[in-house]
Protein backbone atom coordinates (compact mmCIF):
# COMPACT_ATOMS: atom_id res chain seq x y z
CA UNK A 1 0.00 0.00 0.00
CA UNK A 2 3.04 2.30 -0.42
CA UNK A 3 2.08 5.89 -1.18
CA UNK A 4 -1.37 5.27 -2.63
CA UNK A 5 -4.32 5.61 -0.24
CA UNK A 6 -6.05 2.25 0.21
CA UNK A 7 -9.38 1.59 -1.51
CA UNK A 8 -12.17 -0.80 -0.56
CA UNK A 9 -10.80 -3.34 -3.01
CA UNK A 10 -7.24 -3.10 -1.73
CA UNK A 11 -8.47 -3.39 1.87
CA UNK A 12 -10.48 -6.49 0.97
CA UNK A 13 -7.41 -8.05 -0.68
CA UNK A 14 -5.26 -7.16 2.32
CA UNK A 15 -7.81 -8.56 4.81
CA UNK A 16 -8.17 -11.71 2.75
CA UNK A 17 -4.41 -12.35 2.79
CA UNK A 18 -4.19 -11.82 6.54
CA UNK A 19 -7.24 -14.02 7.23
CA UNK A 20 -5.76 -16.74 5.03
CA UNK A 21 -2.45 -16.60 6.86
CA UNK A 22 -4.29 -16.80 10.19
CA UNK A 23 -6.03 -19.97 9.01
CA UNK A 24 -9.62 -18.67 9.11
CA UNK A 25 -12.07 -21.02 7.42
CA UNK A 26 -13.45 -18.64 4.78
CA UNK A 27 -11.03 -15.74 4.31
CA UNK A 28 -12.47 -14.42 1.03
CA UNK A 29 -16.07 -14.16 2.26
CA UNK A 30 -15.04 -12.77 5.64
CA UNK A 31 -12.91 -10.06 4.00
CA UNK A 32 -15.61 -9.01 1.54
CA UNK A 33 -18.53 -9.10 3.99
CA UNK A 34 -16.56 -7.30 6.71
CA UNK A 35 -15.24 -4.46 4.53
CA UNK A 36 -18.46 -4.02 2.54
CA UNK A 37 -20.51 -4.15 5.74
CA UNK A 38 -18.36 -1.53 7.47
CA UNK A 39 -18.36 0.80 4.47
CA UNK A 40 -21.99 0.05 3.58
CA UNK A 41 -21.05 -0.93 0.03
CA UNK A 42 -23.43 -2.94 -2.14
CA UNK A 43 -21.87 -5.31 -4.71
CA UNK A 44 -22.65 -2.76 -7.45
CA UNK A 45 -21.03 0.14 -5.61
CA UNK A 46 -18.01 -2.06 -4.87
CA UNK A 47 -17.73 -2.78 -8.58
CA UNK A 48 -18.09 0.86 -9.65
CA UNK A 49 -16.36 2.72 -6.78
CA UNK A 50 -14.21 0.03 -5.21
CA UNK A 51 -10.92 1.60 -6.27
CA UNK A 52 -11.66 5.06 -4.89
CA UNK A 53 -9.11 6.16 -2.25
CA UNK A 54 -10.53 6.11 1.28
CA UNK A 55 -10.00 8.63 4.09
CA UNK A 56 -7.46 7.80 6.82
CA UNK A 57 -10.34 7.55 9.36
CA UNK A 58 -12.14 4.97 7.25
CA UNK A 59 -8.96 2.98 6.72
CA UNK A 60 -8.34 3.01 10.50
CA UNK A 61 -11.91 1.81 11.15
CA UNK A 62 -11.45 -1.10 8.73
CA UNK A 63 -8.06 -1.94 10.23
CA UNK A 64 -9.57 -2.11 13.73
CA UNK A 65 -12.25 -4.49 12.44
CA UNK A 66 -9.67 -6.70 10.69
CA UNK A 67 -7.73 -6.97 13.95
CA UNK A 68 -10.93 -8.00 15.77
CA UNK A 69 -11.59 -10.71 13.18
CA UNK A 70 -8.00 -11.93 13.55
CA UNK A 71 -8.87 -12.23 17.27
CA UNK A 72 -11.59 -14.67 16.07
CA UNK A 73 -14.57 -12.37 16.67
CA UNK A 74 -17.20 -13.34 14.07
CA UNK A 75 -17.77 -10.93 11.18
CA UNK A 76 -21.38 -10.20 12.06
CA UNK A 77 -20.55 -9.55 15.73
CA UNK A 78 -18.05 -6.96 14.55
CA UNK A 79 -20.68 -5.43 12.28
CA UNK A 80 -23.21 -5.68 15.14
CA UNK A 81 -25.94 -7.11 12.97
CA UNK A 82 -26.87 -9.91 10.61
CA UNK A 83 -29.60 -11.08 8.29
CA UNK A 84 -32.03 -13.79 9.36
CA UNK A 85 -34.94 -14.81 7.16
CA UNK A 86 -34.70 -11.46 5.35
CA UNK A 87 -34.73 -9.43 8.58
CA UNK A 88 -31.90 -7.21 9.72
CA UNK A 89 -31.15 -8.15 13.35
CA UNK A 90 -28.93 -6.39 15.86
CA UNK A 91 -26.66 -8.64 17.93
CA UNK A 92 -25.50 -8.04 21.49
CA UNK A 93 -23.44 -9.78 24.17
CA UNK A 94 -26.48 -11.66 25.51
CA UNK A 95 -27.68 -13.00 22.16
CA UNK A 96 -26.61 -16.04 20.16
CA UNK A 97 -25.78 -15.08 16.60
CA UNK A 98 -28.66 -16.54 14.57
CA UNK A 99 -27.56 -19.41 12.32
CA UNK A 100 -28.76 -20.22 8.82
CA UNK A 101 -29.80 -23.68 10.06
CA UNK A 102 -32.32 -22.06 12.41
CA UNK A 103 -34.21 -20.73 9.37
CA UNK A 104 -35.27 -24.36 8.87
CA UNK A 105 -37.25 -24.14 12.10
CA UNK A 106 -39.07 -21.10 10.69
CA UNK A 107 -39.72 -23.00 7.43
CA UNK A 108 -41.16 -25.92 9.38
CA UNK A 109 -43.49 -23.78 11.50
CA UNK A 110 -44.86 -21.48 8.78
CA UNK A 111 -47.36 -23.90 7.18
CA UNK A 112 -48.80 -24.65 10.64
CA UNK A 113 -49.02 -20.94 11.38
CA UNK A 114 -50.88 -20.31 8.10
CA UNK A 115 -53.26 -23.18 8.87
CA UNK A 116 -53.98 -21.68 12.29
CA UNK A 117 -54.71 -18.22 10.89
CA UNK A 118 -57.78 -19.75 9.24
CA UNK A 119 -58.92 -21.30 12.52
CA UNK A 120 -58.00 -18.84 15.27
CA UNK A 121 -57.45 -15.56 13.38
CA UNK A 122 -54.58 -14.32 15.56
CA UNK A 123 -52.26 -17.20 16.45
CA UNK A 124 -50.13 -16.54 19.52
CA UNK A 125 -46.52 -17.64 19.60
CA UNK A 126 -44.13 -18.11 22.53
CA UNK A 127 -40.41 -18.09 21.67
CA UNK A 128 -38.46 -19.58 24.59
CA UNK A 129 -34.90 -18.22 24.79
CA UNK A 130 -35.66 -15.68 22.10
CA UNK A 131 -32.18 -14.09 22.00
CA UNK A 132 -32.23 -11.59 19.11
CA UNK A 133 -35.91 -12.46 18.61
CA UNK A 134 -34.92 -14.16 15.34
CA UNK A 135 -37.44 -17.02 15.24
CA UNK A 136 -40.44 -15.11 16.57
CA UNK A 137 -39.78 -12.03 14.45
CA UNK A 138 -39.31 -14.07 11.27
CA UNK A 139 -42.65 -15.79 11.92
CA UNK A 140 -44.37 -12.44 12.59
CA UNK A 141 -42.88 -10.97 9.44
CA UNK A 142 -44.15 -13.86 7.34
CA UNK A 143 -47.56 -13.97 9.04
CA UNK A 144 -49.13 -10.52 9.62
CA UNK A 145 -51.96 -12.01 11.71
CA UNK A 146 -49.70 -13.58 14.35
CA UNK A 147 -48.52 -12.16 17.68
CA UNK A 148 -45.57 -13.29 19.78
CA UNK A 149 -43.95 -13.13 23.19
CA UNK A 150 -40.18 -13.53 23.27
CA UNK A 151 -38.98 -14.99 26.58
CA UNK A 152 -35.37 -14.93 27.79
CA UNK A 153 -33.37 -15.11 31.02
CA UNK A 154 -31.04 -12.40 29.70
CA UNK A 155 -32.19 -8.80 30.10
CA UNK A 156 -29.68 -7.83 27.45
CA UNK A 157 -31.31 -10.28 25.03
CA UNK A 158 -34.80 -8.94 25.81
CA UNK A 159 -33.64 -5.40 25.09
CA UNK A 160 -32.06 -6.49 21.81
CA UNK A 161 -35.12 -8.51 20.78
CA UNK A 162 -37.34 -5.48 21.48
CA UNK A 163 -35.04 -3.28 19.43
CA UNK A 164 -35.11 -5.79 16.57
CA UNK A 165 -38.90 -5.86 16.61
CA UNK A 166 -38.98 -2.07 16.29
CA UNK A 167 -36.25 -2.06 13.64
CA UNK A 168 -38.31 -4.42 11.48
CA UNK A 169 -41.70 -2.76 12.04
CA UNK A 170 -42.99 -5.63 14.20
CA UNK A 171 -43.10 -3.96 17.65
CA UNK A 172 -46.91 -3.84 17.80
CA UNK A 173 -47.16 -7.62 17.65
CA UNK A 174 -44.10 -8.54 19.73
CA UNK A 175 -43.64 -8.37 23.48
CA UNK A 176 -40.75 -9.54 25.66
CA UNK A 177 -40.89 -11.35 28.98
CA UNK A 178 -38.25 -12.48 31.47
CA UNK A 179 -37.75 -16.21 31.86
CA UNK A 180 -36.74 -18.74 32.80
CA UNK A 181 -39.07 -20.58 30.43
CA UNK A 182 -42.72 -20.02 31.41
CA UNK A 183 -42.01 -18.89 35.00
CA UNK A 184 -43.37 -15.37 34.37
CA UNK A 185 -45.69 -16.23 31.50
CA UNK A 186 -49.19 -17.40 32.42
CA UNK A 187 -50.59 -17.22 28.86
CA UNK A 188 -51.57 -20.18 26.67
CA UNK A 189 -50.27 -20.29 23.10
CA UNK A 190 -51.00 -21.75 19.69
CA UNK A 191 -47.34 -22.23 18.89
CA UNK A 192 -44.26 -22.67 21.09
CA UNK A 193 -40.86 -22.40 19.42
CA UNK A 194 -37.37 -22.63 20.84
CA UNK A 195 -33.74 -22.90 19.91
CA UNK A 196 -32.59 -23.64 23.46
CA UNK A 197 -29.04 -24.31 24.69
CA UNK A 198 -28.32 -27.89 23.67
CA UNK A 199 -24.55 -28.44 23.66
CA UNK A 200 -23.22 -30.89 26.28
CA UNK A 201 -21.22 -29.09 28.99
CA UNK A 202 -18.12 -31.20 28.31
CA UNK A 203 -18.20 -30.33 24.60
CA UNK A 204 -19.02 -26.66 24.83
CA UNK A 205 -15.51 -25.39 25.58
CA UNK A 206 -14.11 -27.33 22.63
CA UNK A 207 -16.26 -25.39 20.13
CA UNK A 208 -14.58 -22.96 17.73
CA UNK A 209 -13.28 -19.75 19.34
CA UNK A 210 -15.86 -17.76 17.34
CA UNK A 211 -18.62 -19.58 19.23
CA UNK A 212 -17.15 -20.24 22.65
CA UNK A 213 -15.65 -16.76 23.08
CA UNK A 214 -18.41 -14.66 21.52
CA UNK A 215 -21.77 -16.46 21.76
CA UNK A 216 -23.26 -16.33 25.28
CA UNK A 217 -22.63 -19.52 27.23
CA UNK A 218 -26.23 -19.44 28.54
CA UNK A 219 -27.43 -19.89 24.95
CA UNK A 220 -25.14 -22.88 24.30
CA UNK A 221 -24.66 -25.00 27.42
CA UNK A 222 -27.43 -27.59 27.73
CA UNK A 223 -26.04 -29.27 30.86
CA UNK A 224 -24.33 -32.62 31.40
CA UNK A 225 -26.15 -34.47 28.61
CA UNK A 226 -27.20 -31.34 26.66
CA UNK A 227 -30.89 -32.06 27.30
CA UNK A 228 -31.67 -29.90 30.38
CA UNK A 229 -33.57 -27.27 28.41
CA UNK A 230 -35.75 -29.84 26.64
CA UNK A 231 -36.70 -31.41 29.98
CA UNK A 232 -37.60 -28.00 31.40
CA UNK A 233 -39.64 -27.05 28.34
CA UNK A 234 -41.40 -30.42 28.20
CA UNK A 235 -42.34 -30.17 31.89
CA UNK A 236 -44.35 -26.97 31.43
CA UNK A 237 -45.24 -26.87 27.72
CA UNK A 238 -48.52 -28.81 27.81
CA UNK A 239 -50.21 -26.36 30.17
CA UNK A 240 -49.16 -23.44 27.93
CA UNK A 241 -50.30 -24.94 24.63
CA UNK A 242 -53.81 -25.12 23.17
CA UNK A 243 -55.00 -28.55 22.03
CA UNK A 244 -54.54 -27.67 18.34
CA UNK A 245 -51.09 -26.21 19.07
CA UNK A 246 -47.61 -27.31 18.08
CA UNK A 247 -44.10 -27.06 19.49
CA UNK A 248 -41.16 -26.50 17.13
CA UNK A 249 -37.66 -27.11 18.46
CA UNK A 250 -34.15 -26.86 17.16
CA UNK A 251 -32.04 -29.81 18.35
CA UNK A 252 -28.43 -30.97 18.27
CA UNK A 253 -27.42 -33.38 15.48
CA UNK A 254 -27.55 -36.44 17.79
CA UNK A 255 -30.58 -35.56 19.93
CA UNK A 256 -33.59 -36.63 17.83
CA UNK A 257 -34.26 -39.87 19.70
CA UNK A 258 -33.73 -38.44 23.20
CA UNK A 259 -35.75 -35.27 22.64
CA UNK A 260 -38.58 -37.24 21.02
CA UNK A 261 -38.66 -39.48 24.06
CA UNK A 262 -38.68 -36.57 26.52
CA UNK A 263 -41.65 -35.03 24.72
CA UNK A 264 -43.42 -38.37 24.28
CA UNK A 265 -43.38 -38.91 28.04
CA UNK A 266 -44.67 -35.35 28.53
CA UNK A 267 -47.69 -36.02 26.29
CA UNK A 268 -46.56 -35.01 22.80
CA UNK A 269 -46.18 -36.95 19.59
CA UNK A 270 -43.65 -36.21 16.89
CA UNK A 271 -45.36 -34.59 13.92
CA UNK A 272 -42.42 -33.71 11.71
CA UNK A 273 -38.64 -33.72 11.59
CA UNK A 274 -36.26 -31.81 9.36
CA UNK A 275 -32.56 -31.91 8.62
CA UNK A 276 -30.20 -28.97 8.23
CA UNK A 277 -28.06 -28.00 5.22
CA UNK A 278 -25.38 -30.42 6.43
CA UNK A 279 -27.84 -33.36 6.46
CA UNK A 280 -28.06 -33.48 10.29
CA UNK A 281 -31.26 -33.80 12.30
CA UNK A 282 -32.03 -30.22 13.29
CA UNK A 283 -35.73 -29.55 13.81
CA UNK A 284 -38.54 -31.46 15.51
CA UNK A 285 -42.21 -30.48 15.57
CA UNK A 286 -44.50 -31.96 18.23
CA UNK A 287 -48.26 -31.90 18.78
CA UNK A 288 -50.12 -32.75 22.00
CA UNK A 289 -51.48 -36.27 22.17
CA UNK A 290 -55.24 -35.86 22.50
CA UNK A 291 -56.76 -38.76 24.40
N1 LIG B 1 -26.20 -24.32 16.73
C1 LIG B 1 -25.38 -23.69 17.71
C2 LIG B 1 -23.94 -24.11 17.55
O1 LIG B 1 -23.68 -25.19 17.09
C3 LIG B 1 -25.83 -24.06 19.11
C4 LIG B 1 -27.08 -23.39 19.44
C5 LIG B 1 -27.72 -23.95 20.65
O2 LIG B 1 -27.14 -24.55 21.57
N2 LIG B 1 -28.96 -23.74 20.64
O3 LIG B 1 -23.06 -23.36 17.85
Coordinates of C-alpha atoms and ligand atoms in Angstrom, one line a residue:
X1 CA 0.0 0.0 0.0
X2 CA 3.0 2.3 -0.4
X3 CA 2.1 5.9 -1.2
X4 CA -1.4 5.3 -2.6
X5 CA -4.3 5.6 -0.2
X6 CA -6.1 2.3 0.2
X7 CA -9.4 1.6 -1.5
X8 CA -12.2 -0.8 -0.6
X9 CA -10.8 -3.3 -3.0
X10 CA -7.2 -3.1 -1.7
X11 CA -8.5 -3.4 1.9
X12 CA -10.5 -6.5 1.0
X13 CA -7.4 -8.0 -0.7
X14 CA -5.3 -7.2 2.3
X15 CA -7.8 -8.6 4.8
X16 CA -8.2 -11.7 2.8
X17 CA -4.4 -12.4 2.8
X18 CA -4.2 -11.8 6.5
X19 CA -7.2 -14.0 7.2
X20 CA -5.8 -16.7 5.0
X21 CA -2.4 -16.6 6.9
X22 CA -4.3 -16.8 10.2
X23 CA -6.0 -20.0 9.0
X24 CA -9.6 -18.7 9.1
X25 CA -12.1 -21.0 7.4
X26 CA -13.5 -18.6 4.8
X27 CA -11.0 -15.7 4.3
X28 CA -12.5 -14.4 1.0
X29 CA -16.1 -14.2 2.3
X30 CA -15.0 -12.8 5.6
X31 CA -12.9 -10.1 4.0
X32 CA -15.6 -9.0 1.5
X33 CA -18.5 -9.1 4.0
X34 CA -16.6 -7.3 6.7
X35 CA -15.2 -4.5 4.5
X36 CA -18.5 -4.0 2.5
X37 CA -20.5 -4.1 5.7
X38 CA -18.4 -1.5 7.5
X39 CA -18.4 0.8 4.5
X40 CA -22.0 0.0 3.6
X41 CA -21.1 -0.9 0.0
X42 CA -23.4 -2.9 -2.1
X43 CA -21.9 -5.3 -4.7
X44 CA -22.6 -2.8 -7.5
X45 CA -21.0 0.1 -5.6
X46 CA -18.0 -2.1 -4.9
X47 CA -17.7 -2.8 -8.6
X48 CA -18.1 0.9 -9.6
X49 CA -16.4 2.7 -6.8
X50 CA -14.2 0.0 -5.2
X51 CA -10.9 1.6 -6.3
X52 CA -11.7 5.1 -4.9
X53 CA -9.1 6.2 -2.3
X54 CA -10.5 6.1 1.3
X55 CA -10.0 8.6 4.1
X56 CA -7.5 7.8 6.8
X57 CA -10.3 7.5 9.4
X58 CA -12.1 5.0 7.3
X59 CA -9.0 3.0 6.7
X60 CA -8.3 3.0 10.5
X61 CA -11.9 1.8 11.1
X62 CA -11.4 -1.1 8.7
X63 CA -8.1 -1.9 10.2
X64 CA -9.6 -2.1 13.7
X65 CA -12.3 -4.5 12.4
X66 CA -9.7 -6.7 10.7
X67 CA -7.7 -7.0 13.9
X68 CA -10.9 -8.0 15.8
X69 CA -11.6 -10.7 13.2
X70 CA -8.0 -11.9 13.6
X71 CA -8.9 -12.2 17.3
X72 CA -11.6 -14.7 16.1
X73 CA -14.6 -12.4 16.7
X74 CA -17.2 -13.3 14.1
X75 CA -17.8 -10.9 11.2
X76 CA -21.4 -10.2 12.1
X77 CA -20.6 -9.6 15.7
X78 CA -18.1 -7.0 14.5
X79 CA -20.7 -5.4 12.3
X80 CA -23.2 -5.7 15.1
X81 CA -25.9 -7.1 13.0
X82 CA -26.9 -9.9 10.6
X83 CA -29.6 -11.1 8.3
X84 CA -32.0 -13.8 9.4
X85 CA -34.9 -14.8 7.2
X86 CA -34.7 -11.5 5.4
X87 CA -34.7 -9.4 8.6
X88 CA -31.9 -7.2 9.7
X89 CA -31.1 -8.1 13.3
X90 CA -28.9 -6.4 15.9
X91 CA -26.7 -8.6 17.9
X92 CA -25.5 -8.0 21.5
X93 CA -23.4 -9.8 24.2
X94 CA -26.5 -11.7 25.5
X95 CA -27.7 -13.0 22.2
X96 CA -26.6 -16.0 20.2
X97 CA -25.8 -15.1 16.6
X98 CA -28.7 -16.5 14.6
X99 CA -27.6 -19.4 12.3
X100 CA -28.8 -20.2 8.8
X101 CA -29.8 -23.7 10.1
X102 CA -32.3 -22.1 12.4
X103 CA -34.2 -20.7 9.4
X104 CA -35.3 -24.4 8.9
X105 CA -37.3 -24.1 12.1
X106 CA -39.1 -21.1 10.7
X107 CA -39.7 -23.0 7.4
X108 CA -41.2 -25.9 9.4
X109 CA -43.5 -23.8 11.5
X110 CA -44.9 -21.5 8.8
X111 CA -47.4 -23.9 7.2
X112 CA -48.8 -24.6 10.6
X113 CA -49.0 -20.9 11.4
X114 CA -50.9 -20.3 8.1
X115 CA -53.3 -23.2 8.9
X116 CA -54.0 -21.7 12.3
X117 CA -54.7 -18.2 10.9
X118 CA -57.8 -19.7 9.2
X119 CA -58.9 -21.3 12.5
X120 CA -58.0 -18.8 15.3
X121 CA -57.5 -15.6 13.4
X122 CA -54.6 -14.3 15.6
X123 CA -52.3 -17.2 16.4
X124 CA -50.1 -16.5 19.5
X125 CA -46.5 -17.6 19.6
X126 CA -44.1 -18.1 22.5
X127 CA -40.4 -18.1 21.7
X128 CA -38.5 -19.6 24.6
X129 CA -34.9 -18.2 24.8
X130 CA -35.7 -15.7 22.1
X131 CA -32.2 -14.1 22.0
X132 CA -32.2 -11.6 19.1
X133 CA -35.9 -12.5 18.6
X134 CA -34.9 -14.2 15.3
X135 CA -37.4 -17.0 15.2
X136 CA -40.4 -15.1 16.6
X137 CA -39.8 -12.0 14.4
X138 CA -39.3 -14.1 11.3
X139 CA -42.7 -15.8 11.9
X140 CA -44.4 -12.4 12.6
X141 CA -42.9 -11.0 9.4
X142 CA -44.2 -13.9 7.3
X143 CA -47.6 -14.0 9.0
X144 CA -49.1 -10.5 9.6
X145 CA -52.0 -12.0 11.7
X146 CA -49.7 -13.6 14.4
X147 CA -48.5 -12.2 17.7
X148 CA -45.6 -13.3 19.8
X149 CA -44.0 -13.1 23.2
X150 CA -40.2 -13.5 23.3
X151 CA -39.0 -15.0 26.6
X152 CA -35.4 -14.9 27.8
X153 CA -33.4 -15.1 31.0
X154 CA -31.0 -12.4 29.7
X155 CA -32.2 -8.8 30.1
X156 CA -29.7 -7.8 27.5
X157 CA -31.3 -10.3 25.0
X158 CA -34.8 -8.9 25.8
X159 CA -33.6 -5.4 25.1
X160 CA -32.1 -6.5 21.8
X161 CA -35.1 -8.5 20.8
X162 CA -37.3 -5.5 21.5
X163 CA -35.0 -3.3 19.4
X164 CA -35.1 -5.8 16.6
X165 CA -38.9 -5.9 16.6
X166 CA -39.0 -2.1 16.3
X167 CA -36.2 -2.1 13.6
X168 CA -38.3 -4.4 11.5
X169 CA -41.7 -2.8 12.0
X170 CA -43.0 -5.6 14.2
X171 CA -43.1 -4.0 17.6
X172 CA -46.9 -3.8 17.8
X173 CA -47.2 -7.6 17.7
X174 CA -44.1 -8.5 19.7
X175 CA -43.6 -8.4 23.5
X176 CA -40.8 -9.5 25.7
X177 CA -40.9 -11.4 29.0
X178 CA -38.2 -12.5 31.5
X179 CA -37.7 -16.2 31.9
X180 CA -36.7 -18.7 32.8
X181 CA -39.1 -20.6 30.4
X182 CA -42.7 -20.0 31.4
X183 CA -42.0 -18.9 35.0
X184 CA -43.4 -15.4 34.4
X185 CA -45.7 -16.2 31.5
X186 CA -49.2 -17.4 32.4
X187 CA -50.6 -17.2 28.9
X188 CA -51.6 -20.2 26.7
X189 CA -50.3 -20.3 23.1
X190 CA -51.0 -21.7 19.7
X191 CA -47.3 -22.2 18.9
X192 CA -44.3 -22.7 21.1
X193 CA -40.9 -22.4 19.4
X194 CA -37.4 -22.6 20.8
X195 CA -33.7 -22.9 19.9
X196 CA -32.6 -23.6 23.5
X197 CA -29.0 -24.3 24.7
X198 CA -28.3 -27.9 23.7
X199 CA -24.6 -28.4 23.7
X200 CA -23.2 -30.9 26.3
X201 CA -21.2 -29.1 29.0
X202 CA -18.1 -31.2 28.3
X203 CA -18.2 -30.3 24.6
X204 CA -19.0 -26.7 24.8
X205 CA -15.5 -25.4 25.6
X206 CA -14.1 -27.3 22.6
X207 CA -16.3 -25.4 20.1
X208 CA -14.6 -23.0 17.7
X209 CA -13.3 -19.8 19.3
X210 CA -15.9 -17.8 17.3
X211 CA -18.6 -19.6 19.2
X212 CA -17.1 -20.2 22.7
X213 CA -15.7 -16.8 23.1
X214 CA -18.4 -14.7 21.5
X215 CA -21.8 -16.5 21.8
X216 CA -23.3 -16.3 25.3
X217 CA -22.6 -19.5 27.2
X218 CA -26.2 -19.4 28.5
X219 CA -27.4 -19.9 25.0
X220 CA -25.1 -22.9 24.3
X221 CA -24.7 -25.0 27.4
X222 CA -27.4 -27.6 27.7
X223 CA -26.0 -29.3 30.9
X224 CA -24.3 -32.6 31.4
X225 CA -26.1 -34.5 28.6
X226 CA -27.2 -31.3 26.7
X227 CA -30.9 -32.1 27.3
X228 CA -31.7 -29.9 30.4
X229 CA -33.6 -27.3 28.4
X230 CA -35.8 -29.8 26.6
X231 CA -36.7 -31.4 30.0
X232 CA -37.6 -28.0 31.4
X233 CA -39.6 -27.0 28.3
X234 CA -41.4 -30.4 28.2
X235 CA -42.3 -30.2 31.9
X236 CA -44.4 -27.0 31.4
X237 CA -45.2 -26.9 27.7
X238 CA -48.5 -28.8 27.8
X239 CA -50.2 -26.4 30.2
X240 CA -49.2 -23.4 27.9
X241 CA -50.3 -24.9 24.6
X242 CA -53.8 -25.1 23.2
X243 CA -55.0 -28.5 22.0
X244 CA -54.5 -27.7 18.3
X245 CA -51.1 -26.2 19.1
X246 CA -47.6 -27.3 18.1
X247 CA -44.1 -27.1 19.5
X248 CA -41.2 -26.5 17.1
X249 CA -37.7 -27.1 18.5
X250 CA -34.1 -26.9 17.2
X251 CA -32.0 -29.8 18.4
X252 CA -28.4 -31.0 18.3
X253 CA -27.4 -33.4 15.5
X254 CA -27.6 -36.4 17.8
X255 CA -30.6 -35.6 19.9
X256 CA -33.6 -36.6 17.8
X257 CA -34.3 -39.9 19.7
X258 CA -33.7 -38.4 23.2
X259 CA -35.8 -35.3 22.6
X260 CA -38.6 -37.2 21.0
X261 CA -38.7 -39.5 24.1
X262 CA -38.7 -36.6 26.5
X263 CA -41.6 -35.0 24.7
X264 CA -43.4 -38.4 24.3
X265 CA -43.4 -38.9 28.0
X266 CA -44.7 -35.3 28.5
X267 CA -47.7 -36.0 26.3
X268 CA -46.6 -35.0 22.8
X269 CA -46.2 -37.0 19.6
X270 CA -43.6 -36.2 16.9
X271 CA -45.4 -34.6 13.9
X272 CA -42.4 -33.7 11.7
X273 CA -38.6 -33.7 11.6
X274 CA -36.3 -31.8 9.4
X275 CA -32.6 -31.9 8.6
X276 CA -30.2 -29.0 8.2
X277 CA -28.1 -28.0 5.2
X278 CA -25.4 -30.4 6.4
X279 CA -27.8 -33.4 6.5
X280 CA -28.1 -33.5 10.3
X281 CA -31.3 -33.8 12.3
X282 CA -32.0 -30.2 13.3
X283 CA -35.7 -29.5 13.8
X284 CA -38.5 -31.5 15.5
X285 CA -42.2 -30.5 15.6
X286 CA -44.5 -32.0 18.2
X287 CA -48.3 -31.9 18.8
X288 CA -50.1 -32.7 22.0
X289 CA -51.5 -36.3 22.2
X290 CA -55.2 -35.9 22.5
X291 CA -56.8 -38.8 24.4
Ligands
LIG1 N1 -26.2 -24.3 16.7 C1 -25.4 -23.7 17.7 C2 -23.9 -24.1 17.5 O1 -23.7 -25.2 17.1 C3 -25.8 -24.1 19.1 C4 -27.1 -23.4 19.4 C5 -27.7 -23.9 20.6 O2 -27.1 -24.6 21.6 N2 -29.0 -23.7 20.6 O3 -23.1 -23.4 17.8

